[in-house]
Tab-separated table of C-alpha atoms and ligand atoms in Angstrom:
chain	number	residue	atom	x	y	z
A	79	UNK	CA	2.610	-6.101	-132.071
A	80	UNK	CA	5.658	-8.571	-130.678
A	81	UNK	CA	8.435	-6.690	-129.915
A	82	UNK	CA	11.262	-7.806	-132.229
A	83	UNK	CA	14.233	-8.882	-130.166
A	84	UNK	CA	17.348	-9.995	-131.672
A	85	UNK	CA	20.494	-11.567	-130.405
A	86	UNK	CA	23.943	-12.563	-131.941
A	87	UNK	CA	24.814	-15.787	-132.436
A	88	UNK	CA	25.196	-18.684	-130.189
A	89	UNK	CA	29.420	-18.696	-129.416
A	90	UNK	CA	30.580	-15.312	-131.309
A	91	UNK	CA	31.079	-12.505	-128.854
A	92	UNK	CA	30.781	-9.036	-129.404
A	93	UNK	CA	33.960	-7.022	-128.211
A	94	UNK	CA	32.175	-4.115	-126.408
A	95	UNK	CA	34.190	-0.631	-125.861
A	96	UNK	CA	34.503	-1.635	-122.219
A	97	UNK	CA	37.313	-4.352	-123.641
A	98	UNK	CA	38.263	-3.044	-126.973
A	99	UNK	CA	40.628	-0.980	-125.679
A	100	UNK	CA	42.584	-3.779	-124.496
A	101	UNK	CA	41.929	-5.725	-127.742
A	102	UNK	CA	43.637	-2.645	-129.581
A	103	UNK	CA	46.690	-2.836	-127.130
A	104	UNK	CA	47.368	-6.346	-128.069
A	105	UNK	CA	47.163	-5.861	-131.641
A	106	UNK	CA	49.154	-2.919	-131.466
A	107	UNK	CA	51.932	-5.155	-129.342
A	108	UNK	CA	51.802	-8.129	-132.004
A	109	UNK	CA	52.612	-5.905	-135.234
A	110	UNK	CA	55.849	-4.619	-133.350
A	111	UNK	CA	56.556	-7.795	-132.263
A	112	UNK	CA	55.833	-9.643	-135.831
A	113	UNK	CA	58.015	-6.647	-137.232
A	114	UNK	CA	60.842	-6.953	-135.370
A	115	UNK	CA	61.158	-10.421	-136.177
A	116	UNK	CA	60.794	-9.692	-140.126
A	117	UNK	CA	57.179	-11.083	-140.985
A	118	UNK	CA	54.612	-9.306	-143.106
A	119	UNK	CA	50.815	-8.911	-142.784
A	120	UNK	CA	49.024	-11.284	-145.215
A	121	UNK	CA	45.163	-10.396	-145.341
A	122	UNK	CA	42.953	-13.775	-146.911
A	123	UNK	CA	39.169	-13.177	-147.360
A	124	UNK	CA	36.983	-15.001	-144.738
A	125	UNK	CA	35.578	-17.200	-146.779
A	126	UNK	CA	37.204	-19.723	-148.972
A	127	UNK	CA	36.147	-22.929	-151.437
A	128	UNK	CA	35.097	-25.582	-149.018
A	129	UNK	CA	37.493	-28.282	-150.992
A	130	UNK	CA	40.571	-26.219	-149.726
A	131	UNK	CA	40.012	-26.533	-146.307
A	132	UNK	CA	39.032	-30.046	-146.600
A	133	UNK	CA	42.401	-30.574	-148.602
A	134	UNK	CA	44.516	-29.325	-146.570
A	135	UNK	CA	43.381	-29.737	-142.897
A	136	UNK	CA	42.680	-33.176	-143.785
A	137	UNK	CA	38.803	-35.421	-144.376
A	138	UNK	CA	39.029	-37.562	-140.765
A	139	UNK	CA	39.635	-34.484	-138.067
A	140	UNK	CA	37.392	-33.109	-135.877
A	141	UNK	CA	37.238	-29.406	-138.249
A	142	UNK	CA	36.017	-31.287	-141.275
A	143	UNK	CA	34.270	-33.357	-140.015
A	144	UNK	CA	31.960	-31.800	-137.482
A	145	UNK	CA	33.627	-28.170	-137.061
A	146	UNK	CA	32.709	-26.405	-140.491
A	147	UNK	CA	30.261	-23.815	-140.717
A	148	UNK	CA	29.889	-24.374	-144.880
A	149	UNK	CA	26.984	-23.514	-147.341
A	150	UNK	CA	26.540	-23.699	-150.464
A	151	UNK	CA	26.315	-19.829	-152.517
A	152	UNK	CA	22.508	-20.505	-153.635
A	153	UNK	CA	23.041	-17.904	-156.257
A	154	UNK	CA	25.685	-20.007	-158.248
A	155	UNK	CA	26.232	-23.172	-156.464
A	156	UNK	CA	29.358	-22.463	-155.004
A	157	UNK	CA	30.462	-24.774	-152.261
A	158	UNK	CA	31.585	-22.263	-149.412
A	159	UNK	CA	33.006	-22.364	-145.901
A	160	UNK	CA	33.801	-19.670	-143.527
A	161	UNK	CA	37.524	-20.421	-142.886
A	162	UNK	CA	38.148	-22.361	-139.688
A	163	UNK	CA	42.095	-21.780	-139.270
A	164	UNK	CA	44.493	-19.785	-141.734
A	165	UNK	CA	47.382	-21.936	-143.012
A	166	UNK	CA	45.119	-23.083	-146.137
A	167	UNK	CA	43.817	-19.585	-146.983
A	168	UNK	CA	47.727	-18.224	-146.304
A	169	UNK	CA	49.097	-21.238	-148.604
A	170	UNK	CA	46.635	-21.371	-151.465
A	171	UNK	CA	47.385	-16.716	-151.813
A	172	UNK	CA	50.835	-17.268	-151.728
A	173	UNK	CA	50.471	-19.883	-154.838
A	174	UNK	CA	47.708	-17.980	-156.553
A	175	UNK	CA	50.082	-15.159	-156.383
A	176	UNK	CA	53.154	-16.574	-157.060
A	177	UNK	CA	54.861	-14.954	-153.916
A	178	UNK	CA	57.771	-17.115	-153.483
A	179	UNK	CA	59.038	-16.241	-157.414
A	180	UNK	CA	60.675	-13.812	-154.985
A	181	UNK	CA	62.231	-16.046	-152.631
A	182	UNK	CA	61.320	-17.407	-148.750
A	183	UNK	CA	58.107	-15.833	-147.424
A	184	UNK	CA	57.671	-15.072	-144.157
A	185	UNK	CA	53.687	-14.323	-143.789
A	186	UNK	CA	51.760	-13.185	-140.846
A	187	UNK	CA	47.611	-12.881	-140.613
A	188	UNK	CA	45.108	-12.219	-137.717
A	189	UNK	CA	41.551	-12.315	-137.798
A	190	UNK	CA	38.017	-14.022	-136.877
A	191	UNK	CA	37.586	-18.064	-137.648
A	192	UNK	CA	35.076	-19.999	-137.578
A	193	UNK	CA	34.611	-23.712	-135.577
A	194	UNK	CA	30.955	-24.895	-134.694
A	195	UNK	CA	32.057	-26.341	-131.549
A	196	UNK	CA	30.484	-26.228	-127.810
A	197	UNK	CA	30.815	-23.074	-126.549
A	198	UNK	CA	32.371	-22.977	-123.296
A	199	UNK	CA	34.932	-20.650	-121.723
A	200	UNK	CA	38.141	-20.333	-124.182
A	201	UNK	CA	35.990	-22.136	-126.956
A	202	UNK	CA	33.943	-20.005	-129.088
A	203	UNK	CA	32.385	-20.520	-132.296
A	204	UNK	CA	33.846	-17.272	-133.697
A	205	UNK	CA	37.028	-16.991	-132.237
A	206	UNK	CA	40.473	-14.812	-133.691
A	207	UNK	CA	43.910	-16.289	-133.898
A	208	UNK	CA	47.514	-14.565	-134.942
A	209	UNK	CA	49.053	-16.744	-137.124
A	210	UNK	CA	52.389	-17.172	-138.456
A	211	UNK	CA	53.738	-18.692	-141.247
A	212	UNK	CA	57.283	-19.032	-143.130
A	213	UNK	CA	57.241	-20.252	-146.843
A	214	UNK	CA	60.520	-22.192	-148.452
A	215	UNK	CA	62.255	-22.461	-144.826
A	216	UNK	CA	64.040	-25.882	-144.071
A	217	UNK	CA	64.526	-25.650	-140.617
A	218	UNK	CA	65.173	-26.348	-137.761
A	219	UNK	CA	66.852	-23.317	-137.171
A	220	UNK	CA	62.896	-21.480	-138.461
A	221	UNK	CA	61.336	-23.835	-136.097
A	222	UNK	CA	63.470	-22.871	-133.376
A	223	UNK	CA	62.818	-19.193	-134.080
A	224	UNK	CA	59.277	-19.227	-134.126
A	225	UNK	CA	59.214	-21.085	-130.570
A	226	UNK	CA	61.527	-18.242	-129.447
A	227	UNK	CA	59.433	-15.338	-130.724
A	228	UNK	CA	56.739	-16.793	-128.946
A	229	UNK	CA	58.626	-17.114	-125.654
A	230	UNK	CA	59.123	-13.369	-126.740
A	231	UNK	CA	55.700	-12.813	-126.751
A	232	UNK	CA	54.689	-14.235	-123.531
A	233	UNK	CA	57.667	-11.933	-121.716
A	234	UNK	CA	56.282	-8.953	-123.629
A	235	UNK	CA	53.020	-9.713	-122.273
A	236	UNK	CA	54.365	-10.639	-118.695
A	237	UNK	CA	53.238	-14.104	-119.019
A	238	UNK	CA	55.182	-16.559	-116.732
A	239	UNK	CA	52.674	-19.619	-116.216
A	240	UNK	CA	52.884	-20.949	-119.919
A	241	UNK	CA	55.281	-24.210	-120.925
A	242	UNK	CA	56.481	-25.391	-123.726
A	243	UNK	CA	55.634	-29.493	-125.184
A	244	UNK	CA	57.290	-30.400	-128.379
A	245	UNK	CA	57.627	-33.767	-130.772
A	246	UNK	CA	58.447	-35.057	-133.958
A	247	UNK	CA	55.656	-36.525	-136.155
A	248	UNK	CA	58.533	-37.631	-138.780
A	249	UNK	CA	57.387	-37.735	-142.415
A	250	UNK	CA	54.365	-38.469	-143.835
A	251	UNK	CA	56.521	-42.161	-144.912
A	252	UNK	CA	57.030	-42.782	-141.468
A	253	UNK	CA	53.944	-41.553	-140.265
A	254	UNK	CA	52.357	-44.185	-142.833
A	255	UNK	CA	54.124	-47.283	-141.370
A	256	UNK	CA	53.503	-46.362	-137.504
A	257	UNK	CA	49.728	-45.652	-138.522
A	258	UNK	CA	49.384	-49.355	-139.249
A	259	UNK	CA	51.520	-50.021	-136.089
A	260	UNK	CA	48.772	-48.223	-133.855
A	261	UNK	CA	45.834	-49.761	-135.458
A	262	UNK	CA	47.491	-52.621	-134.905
A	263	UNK	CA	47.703	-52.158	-130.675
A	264	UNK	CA	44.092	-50.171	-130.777
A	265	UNK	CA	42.608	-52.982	-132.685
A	266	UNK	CA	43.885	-55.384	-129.681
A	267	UNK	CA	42.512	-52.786	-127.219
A	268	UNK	CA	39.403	-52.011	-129.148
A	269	UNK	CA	37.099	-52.867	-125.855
A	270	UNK	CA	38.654	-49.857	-124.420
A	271	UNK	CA	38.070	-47.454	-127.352
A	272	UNK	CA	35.100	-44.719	-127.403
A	273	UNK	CA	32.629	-44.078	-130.745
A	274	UNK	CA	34.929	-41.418	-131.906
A	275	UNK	CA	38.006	-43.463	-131.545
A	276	UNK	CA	36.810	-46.376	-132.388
A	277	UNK	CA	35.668	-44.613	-136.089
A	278	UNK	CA	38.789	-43.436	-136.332
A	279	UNK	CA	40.893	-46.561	-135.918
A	280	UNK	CA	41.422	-47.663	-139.268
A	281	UNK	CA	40.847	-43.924	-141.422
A	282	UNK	CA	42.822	-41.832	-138.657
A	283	UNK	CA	44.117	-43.454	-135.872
A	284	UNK	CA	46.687	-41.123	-134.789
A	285	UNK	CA	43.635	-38.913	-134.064
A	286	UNK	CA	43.216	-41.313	-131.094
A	287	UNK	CA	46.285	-39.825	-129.126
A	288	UNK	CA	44.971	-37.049	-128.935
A	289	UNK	CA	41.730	-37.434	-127.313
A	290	UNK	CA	40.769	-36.030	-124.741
A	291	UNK	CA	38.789	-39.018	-123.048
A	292	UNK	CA	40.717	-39.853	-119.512
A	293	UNK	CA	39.349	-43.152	-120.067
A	294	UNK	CA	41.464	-43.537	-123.057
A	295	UNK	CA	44.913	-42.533	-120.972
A	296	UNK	CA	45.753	-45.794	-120.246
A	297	UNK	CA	45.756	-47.682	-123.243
A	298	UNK	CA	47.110	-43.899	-125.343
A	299	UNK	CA	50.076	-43.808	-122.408
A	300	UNK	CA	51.127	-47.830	-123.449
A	301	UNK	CA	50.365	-47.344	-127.142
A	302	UNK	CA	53.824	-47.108	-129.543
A	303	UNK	CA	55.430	-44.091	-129.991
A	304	UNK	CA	55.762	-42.277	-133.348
A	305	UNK	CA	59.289	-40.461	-131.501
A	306	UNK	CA	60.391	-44.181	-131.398
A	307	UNK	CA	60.306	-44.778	-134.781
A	308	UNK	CA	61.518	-41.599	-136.240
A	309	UNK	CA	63.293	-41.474	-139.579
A	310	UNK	CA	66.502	-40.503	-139.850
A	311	UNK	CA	65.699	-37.046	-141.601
A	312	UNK	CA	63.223	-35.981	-138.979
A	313	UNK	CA	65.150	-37.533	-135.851
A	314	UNK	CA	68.308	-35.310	-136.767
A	315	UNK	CA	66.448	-32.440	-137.480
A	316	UNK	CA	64.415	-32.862	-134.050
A	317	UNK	CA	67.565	-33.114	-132.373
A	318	UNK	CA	68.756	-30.103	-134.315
A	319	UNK	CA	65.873	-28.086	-133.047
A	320	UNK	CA	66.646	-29.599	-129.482
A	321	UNK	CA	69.559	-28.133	-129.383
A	322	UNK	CA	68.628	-24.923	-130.568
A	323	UNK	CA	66.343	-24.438	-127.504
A	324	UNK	CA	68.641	-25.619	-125.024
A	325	UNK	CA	71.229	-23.345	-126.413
A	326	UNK	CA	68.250	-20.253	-126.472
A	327	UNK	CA	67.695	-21.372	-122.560
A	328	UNK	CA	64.002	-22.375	-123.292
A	329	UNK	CA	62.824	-25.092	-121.189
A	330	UNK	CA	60.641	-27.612	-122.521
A	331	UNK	CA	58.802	-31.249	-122.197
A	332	UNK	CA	58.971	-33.664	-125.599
A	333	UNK	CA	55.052	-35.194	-125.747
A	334	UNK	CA	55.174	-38.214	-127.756
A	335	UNK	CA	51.319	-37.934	-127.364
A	336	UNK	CA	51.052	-34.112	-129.081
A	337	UNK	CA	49.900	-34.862	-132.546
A	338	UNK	CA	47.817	-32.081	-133.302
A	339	UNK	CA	44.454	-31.682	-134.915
A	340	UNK	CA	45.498	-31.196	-138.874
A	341	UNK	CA	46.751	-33.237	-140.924
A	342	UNK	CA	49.189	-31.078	-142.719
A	343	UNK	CA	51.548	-31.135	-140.173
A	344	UNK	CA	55.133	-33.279	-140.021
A	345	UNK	CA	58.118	-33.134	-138.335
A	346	UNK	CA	58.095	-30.789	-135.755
A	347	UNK	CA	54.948	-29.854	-133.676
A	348	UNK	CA	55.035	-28.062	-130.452
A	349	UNK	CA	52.016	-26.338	-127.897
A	350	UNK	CA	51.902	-23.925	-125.326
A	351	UNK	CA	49.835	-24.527	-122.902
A	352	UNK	CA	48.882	-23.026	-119.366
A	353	UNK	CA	47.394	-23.912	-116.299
A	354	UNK	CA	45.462	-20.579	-115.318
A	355	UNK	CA	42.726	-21.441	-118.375
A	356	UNK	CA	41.354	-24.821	-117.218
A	357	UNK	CA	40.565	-27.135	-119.666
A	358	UNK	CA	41.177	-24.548	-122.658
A	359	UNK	CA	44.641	-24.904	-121.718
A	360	UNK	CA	46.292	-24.388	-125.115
A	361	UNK	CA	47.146	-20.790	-126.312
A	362	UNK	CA	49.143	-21.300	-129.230
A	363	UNK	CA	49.735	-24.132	-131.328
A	364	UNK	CA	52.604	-25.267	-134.333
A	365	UNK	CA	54.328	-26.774	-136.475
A	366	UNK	CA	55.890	-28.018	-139.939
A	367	UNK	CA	54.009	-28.701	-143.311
A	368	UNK	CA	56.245	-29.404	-145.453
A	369	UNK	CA	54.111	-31.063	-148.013
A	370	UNK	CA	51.317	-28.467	-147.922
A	371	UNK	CA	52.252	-26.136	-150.406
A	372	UNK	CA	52.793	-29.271	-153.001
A	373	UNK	CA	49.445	-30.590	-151.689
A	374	UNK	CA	47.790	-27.480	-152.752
A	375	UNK	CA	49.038	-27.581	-156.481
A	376	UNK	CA	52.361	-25.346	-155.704
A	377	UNK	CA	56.508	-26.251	-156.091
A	378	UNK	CA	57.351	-28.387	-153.311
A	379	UNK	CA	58.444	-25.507	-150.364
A	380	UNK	CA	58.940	-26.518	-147.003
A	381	UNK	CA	57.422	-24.578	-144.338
A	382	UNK	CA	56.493	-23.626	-140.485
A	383	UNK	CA	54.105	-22.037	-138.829
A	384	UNK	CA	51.861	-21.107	-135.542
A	385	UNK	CA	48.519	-19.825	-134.446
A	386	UNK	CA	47.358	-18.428	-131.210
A	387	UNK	CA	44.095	-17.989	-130.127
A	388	UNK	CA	43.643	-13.895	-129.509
A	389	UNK	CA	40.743	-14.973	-126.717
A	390	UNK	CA	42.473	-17.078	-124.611
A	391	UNK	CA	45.899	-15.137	-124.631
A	392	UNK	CA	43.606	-12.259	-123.619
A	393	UNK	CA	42.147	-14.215	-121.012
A	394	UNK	CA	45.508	-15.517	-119.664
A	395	UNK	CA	46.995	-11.634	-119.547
A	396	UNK	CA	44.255	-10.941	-117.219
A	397	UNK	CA	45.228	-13.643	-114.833
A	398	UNK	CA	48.923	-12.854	-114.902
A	399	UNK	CA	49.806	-10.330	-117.795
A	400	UNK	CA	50.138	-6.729	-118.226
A	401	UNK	CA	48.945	-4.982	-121.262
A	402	UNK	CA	47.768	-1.283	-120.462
A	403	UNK	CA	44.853	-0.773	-123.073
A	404	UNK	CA	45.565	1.757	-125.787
A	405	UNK	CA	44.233	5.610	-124.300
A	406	UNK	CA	40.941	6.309	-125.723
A	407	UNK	CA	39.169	8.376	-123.330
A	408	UNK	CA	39.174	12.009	-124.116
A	409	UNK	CA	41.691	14.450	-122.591
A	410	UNK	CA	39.378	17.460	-122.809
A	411	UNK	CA	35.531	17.480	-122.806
A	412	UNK	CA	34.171	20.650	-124.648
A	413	UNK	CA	31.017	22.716	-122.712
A	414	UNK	CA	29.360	25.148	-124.879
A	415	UNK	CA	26.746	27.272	-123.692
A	416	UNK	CA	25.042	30.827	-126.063
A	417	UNK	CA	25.095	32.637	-129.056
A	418	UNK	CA	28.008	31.624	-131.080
A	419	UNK	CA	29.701	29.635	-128.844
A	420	UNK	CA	29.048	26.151	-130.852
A	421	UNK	CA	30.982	27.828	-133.660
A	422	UNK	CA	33.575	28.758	-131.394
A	423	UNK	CA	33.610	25.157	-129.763
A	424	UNK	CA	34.253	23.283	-133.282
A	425	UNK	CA	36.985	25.779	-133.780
A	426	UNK	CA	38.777	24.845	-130.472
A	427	UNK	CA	37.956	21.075	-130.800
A	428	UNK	CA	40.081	21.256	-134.774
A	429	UNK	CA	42.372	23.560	-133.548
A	430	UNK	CA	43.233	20.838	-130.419
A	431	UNK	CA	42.441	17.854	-132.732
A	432	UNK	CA	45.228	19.137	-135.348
A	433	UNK	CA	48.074	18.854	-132.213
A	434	UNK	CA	46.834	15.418	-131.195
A	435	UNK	CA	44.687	16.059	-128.824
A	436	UNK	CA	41.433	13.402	-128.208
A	437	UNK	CA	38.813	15.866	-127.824
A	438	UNK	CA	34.796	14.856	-126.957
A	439	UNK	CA	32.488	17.573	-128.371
A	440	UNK	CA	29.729	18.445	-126.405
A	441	UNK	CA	26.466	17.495	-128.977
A	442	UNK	CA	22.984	18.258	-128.274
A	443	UNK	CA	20.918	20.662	-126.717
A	444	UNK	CA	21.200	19.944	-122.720
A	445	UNK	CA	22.555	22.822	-120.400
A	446	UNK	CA	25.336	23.590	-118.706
A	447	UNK	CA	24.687	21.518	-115.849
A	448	UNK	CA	24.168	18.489	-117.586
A	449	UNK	CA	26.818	19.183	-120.001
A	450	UNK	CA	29.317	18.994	-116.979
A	451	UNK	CA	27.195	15.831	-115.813
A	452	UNK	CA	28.304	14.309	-119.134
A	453	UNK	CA	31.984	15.081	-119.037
A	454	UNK	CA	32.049	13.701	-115.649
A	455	UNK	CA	30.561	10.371	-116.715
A	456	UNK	CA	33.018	10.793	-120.129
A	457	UNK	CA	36.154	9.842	-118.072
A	458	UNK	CA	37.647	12.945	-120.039
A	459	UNK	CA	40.438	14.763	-118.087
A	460	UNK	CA	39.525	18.593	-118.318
A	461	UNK	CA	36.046	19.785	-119.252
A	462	UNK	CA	36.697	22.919	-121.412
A	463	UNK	CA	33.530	25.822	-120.695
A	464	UNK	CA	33.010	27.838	-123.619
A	465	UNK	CA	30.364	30.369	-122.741
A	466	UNK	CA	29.331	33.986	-124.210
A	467	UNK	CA	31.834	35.537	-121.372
A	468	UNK	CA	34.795	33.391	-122.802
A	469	UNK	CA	34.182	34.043	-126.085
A	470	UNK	CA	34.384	38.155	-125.631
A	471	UNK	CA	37.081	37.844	-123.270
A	472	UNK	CA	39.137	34.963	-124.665
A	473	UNK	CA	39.798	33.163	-121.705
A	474	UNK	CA	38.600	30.072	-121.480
A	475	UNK	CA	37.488	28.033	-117.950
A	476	UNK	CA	39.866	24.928	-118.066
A	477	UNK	CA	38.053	22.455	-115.392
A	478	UNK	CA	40.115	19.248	-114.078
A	479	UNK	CA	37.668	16.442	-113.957
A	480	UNK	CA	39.518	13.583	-112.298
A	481	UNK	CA	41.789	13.976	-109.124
A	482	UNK	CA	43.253	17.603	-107.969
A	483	UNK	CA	43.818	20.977	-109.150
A	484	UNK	CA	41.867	24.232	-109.667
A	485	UNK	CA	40.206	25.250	-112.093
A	486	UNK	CA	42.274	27.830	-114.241
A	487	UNK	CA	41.305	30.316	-117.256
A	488	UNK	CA	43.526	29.978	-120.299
A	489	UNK	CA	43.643	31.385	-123.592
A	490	UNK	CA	43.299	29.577	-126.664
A	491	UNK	CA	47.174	29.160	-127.571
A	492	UNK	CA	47.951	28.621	-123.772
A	493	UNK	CA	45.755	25.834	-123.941
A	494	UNK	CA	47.325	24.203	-126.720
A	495	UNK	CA	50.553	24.333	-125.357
A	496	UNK	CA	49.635	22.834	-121.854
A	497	UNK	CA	48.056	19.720	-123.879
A	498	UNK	CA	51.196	19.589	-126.085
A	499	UNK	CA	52.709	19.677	-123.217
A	500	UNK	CA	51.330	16.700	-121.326
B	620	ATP	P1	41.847	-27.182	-129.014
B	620	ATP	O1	42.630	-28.434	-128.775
B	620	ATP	O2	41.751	-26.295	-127.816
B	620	ATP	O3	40.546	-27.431	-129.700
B	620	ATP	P2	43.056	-26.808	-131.575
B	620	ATP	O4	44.153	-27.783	-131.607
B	620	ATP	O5	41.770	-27.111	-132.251
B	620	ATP	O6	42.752	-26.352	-130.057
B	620	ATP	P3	44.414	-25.007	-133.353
B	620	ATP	O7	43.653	-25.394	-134.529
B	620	ATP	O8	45.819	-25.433	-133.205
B	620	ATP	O9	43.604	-25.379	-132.039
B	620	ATP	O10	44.342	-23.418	-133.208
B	620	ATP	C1	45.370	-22.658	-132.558
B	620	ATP	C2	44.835	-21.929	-131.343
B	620	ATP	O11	43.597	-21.297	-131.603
B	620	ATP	C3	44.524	-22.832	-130.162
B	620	ATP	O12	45.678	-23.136	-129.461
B	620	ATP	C4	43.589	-21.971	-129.355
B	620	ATP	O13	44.311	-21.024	-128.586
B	620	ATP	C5	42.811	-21.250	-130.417
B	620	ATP	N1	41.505	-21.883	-130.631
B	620	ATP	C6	41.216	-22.996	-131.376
B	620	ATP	N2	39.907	-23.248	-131.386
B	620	ATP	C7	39.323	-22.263	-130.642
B	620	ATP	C8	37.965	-21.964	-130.285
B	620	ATP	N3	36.949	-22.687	-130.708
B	620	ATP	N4	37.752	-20.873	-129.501
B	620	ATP	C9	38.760	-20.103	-129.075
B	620	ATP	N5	40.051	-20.342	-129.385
B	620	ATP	C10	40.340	-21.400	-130.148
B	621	MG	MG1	39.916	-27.868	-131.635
């Protein structure tokens, strides 16, 4: 018989225990951090009606277009997709629900999404992003927040090597009229174009600034810019938001280029970006969508938001970051060894489990010596012996595994106290 071997799938990691410790510590830092600046945990299934995403990220990007891992639900013809990003799933609950009856929402969710794209370091095809997002906010004093909280973030997590871009995309009007501006100059520079741009020209064109082709530069450096030909709404409110950030100290580039890969997205967009990641520079990534919520079948309600990507930011923090991963290994490792000692050993491991203590239980039937073998390679603290002699006597051999110190006898409430202690 072939041995049956399987193995996950092409671009979705598993997070083994070596690393989920860290992964923990993170998620633990965001909540605090999301709390303190007033946002609430949304939670959106992971799969959503393939027309949503398609509405709202928009028919010509590189998601929809190539990106989507959808299927159809052969047991009632549903047309499915696993959700790529989290704005649409966030937007379409908060209408189903009704959630801004009660006023401005400000919405946070984390979790796995899907992209079939190359795999490659800082590009997976299952990938997790913290994303932010604040309902029935005019800005740009929400935009400016958000950019602070995530300058926030990156101090939190001791990150120094990250900048700031940001532009204005104007309104979808003026976005209109400088779209048939720039097919306009590609269409005179169409020699120079690639397949994918050259597709694009007439259904997306604005998709063209943002590729990543060097051979593209050139013409994408000379081509007009939207920040040009702002209306007046957005070029106030840009300058608004400007002023915010120089006020809040923040430094920053403005990248008439930065577009963005959805098409929601107007006025304001802004990226952080690194240079410790290579070419997966880009850790978190924002904007407005004002016309989203409409879009979707809601009451017009302007809005902001931001994703990061949970890898990458993970990856960066190990360059340059501190994060100390969440304690998991045990502080005591329990050794039983003869008659009625097991019993006594549960006992112990409650007793020190109902004061906190992280306690690893000795299972099996191996003896002593490999017992203590085990709590060595358990990265426990103490190993705890529990043999016939202790349990008659009541004193209990308290061994330090790591670093100095003898070992001691102790007594059952003794020992409590020197873990509650520590
Ligand atoms: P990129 O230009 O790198 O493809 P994007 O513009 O497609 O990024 P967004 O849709 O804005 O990315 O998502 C926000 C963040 O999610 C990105 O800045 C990045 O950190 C992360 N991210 C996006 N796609 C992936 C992926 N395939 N693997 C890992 N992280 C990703
Ligand atoms: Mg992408």
């Amino acid at each position: 018989m072939g041995q049956l071997k399987f193995q996950g799938i092409r671009g979705m990691n598993d997070i083994l225990p070596q690393q989920s410790g860290l992964w923990a510590a993170l998620e633990n830092q965001l909540y605090q951090w999301l709390a303190e600046y007033g946002y609430s945990e949304i939670r959106t299934p992971i799969v959503e009606d393939t027309a949503l995403f398609i509405r709202s990220i928009g028919e010509v990007t590189d998601i929809v277009e190539k990106e989507m891992y959808s299927f159809e639900d052969r047991l009632n013809q549903d047309s499915l997709t696993l959700r790529p990003e989290g704005t649409a799933s966030c937007v379409r609950s908060v209408i189903e629900h009704n959630l801004l009856y009660n006023g401005p929402q400000k919405l946070w969710y984390q979790g796995p999404m899907f992209r079939h794209e190359r795999p490659q370091k800082g590009r997976y095809r299952q990938f997790h992003q913290c994303g932010v997002e604040a309902l029935g906010y005019n800005g740009p004093d929400i935009d400016a927040e958000m950019i602070m909280m995530t300058h926030r973030l990156w101090q939190h997590l001791g990150l120094k090597q990250v900048s700031l871009e940001i532009n204005s995309i104007g309104s979808l009007e003026t976005r209109q009229a400088y779209r048939s501006r720039l097919i306009e100059y590609f269409s005179e520079h169409q020699d120079l174009l690639d397949e994918d741009s050259k597709r694009r020209l007439h259904s997306n064109p604005l998709r063209i600034l943002d590729s990543k082709n060097p051979e593209l530069a050139q013409s994408i450096e000379k081509a007009p810019k939207l920040l040009d030909q702002l209306d007046d709404y957005s070029k106030t409110h840009f300058e608004r938001l400007r002023e915010l950030l120089d006020h809040a100290g923040l430094n920053y580039t403005i990248n008439p280029r930065l577009v963005r890969g959805l098409d929601y997205y107007n006025a304001t967009v802004f990226e952080w970006t690194t240079t410790l990641l290579g070419a997966q520079s880009t850790i978190c990534g924002g904007g407005r969508y004002d016309r989203l919520v409409e879009q979707l079948g809601g009451k017009p309600t302007p809005a902001c938001g931001f994703a990061m990507g949970l890898e990458r930011l993970l990856a960066l923090i190990e360059e340059e970051g501190r994060l100390t991963p969440l304690p998991t290994e045990p502080q005591v490792f329990i050794i039983h060894q003869g008659v009625g000692t097991l019993e006594a050993a549960f006992t112990i491991a409650e007793e020190l489990r109902d004061h906190g203590v992280r306690v690893l239980m000795y299972c099996g039937d191996a003896g002593f010596k490999n017992q203590m073998k085990r709590a060595d390679h358990s990265q426990a603290h103490y190993a705890l012996i529990i043999g016939e002699n202790e349990l008659t006597s009541g004193q209990y051999a308290l061994k330090p595994l790591r670093g100095q110190g003898e070992q001691r006898l102790v007594s059952r409430s003794e020992l409590i106290n020197y873990f509650n202690e520590k």
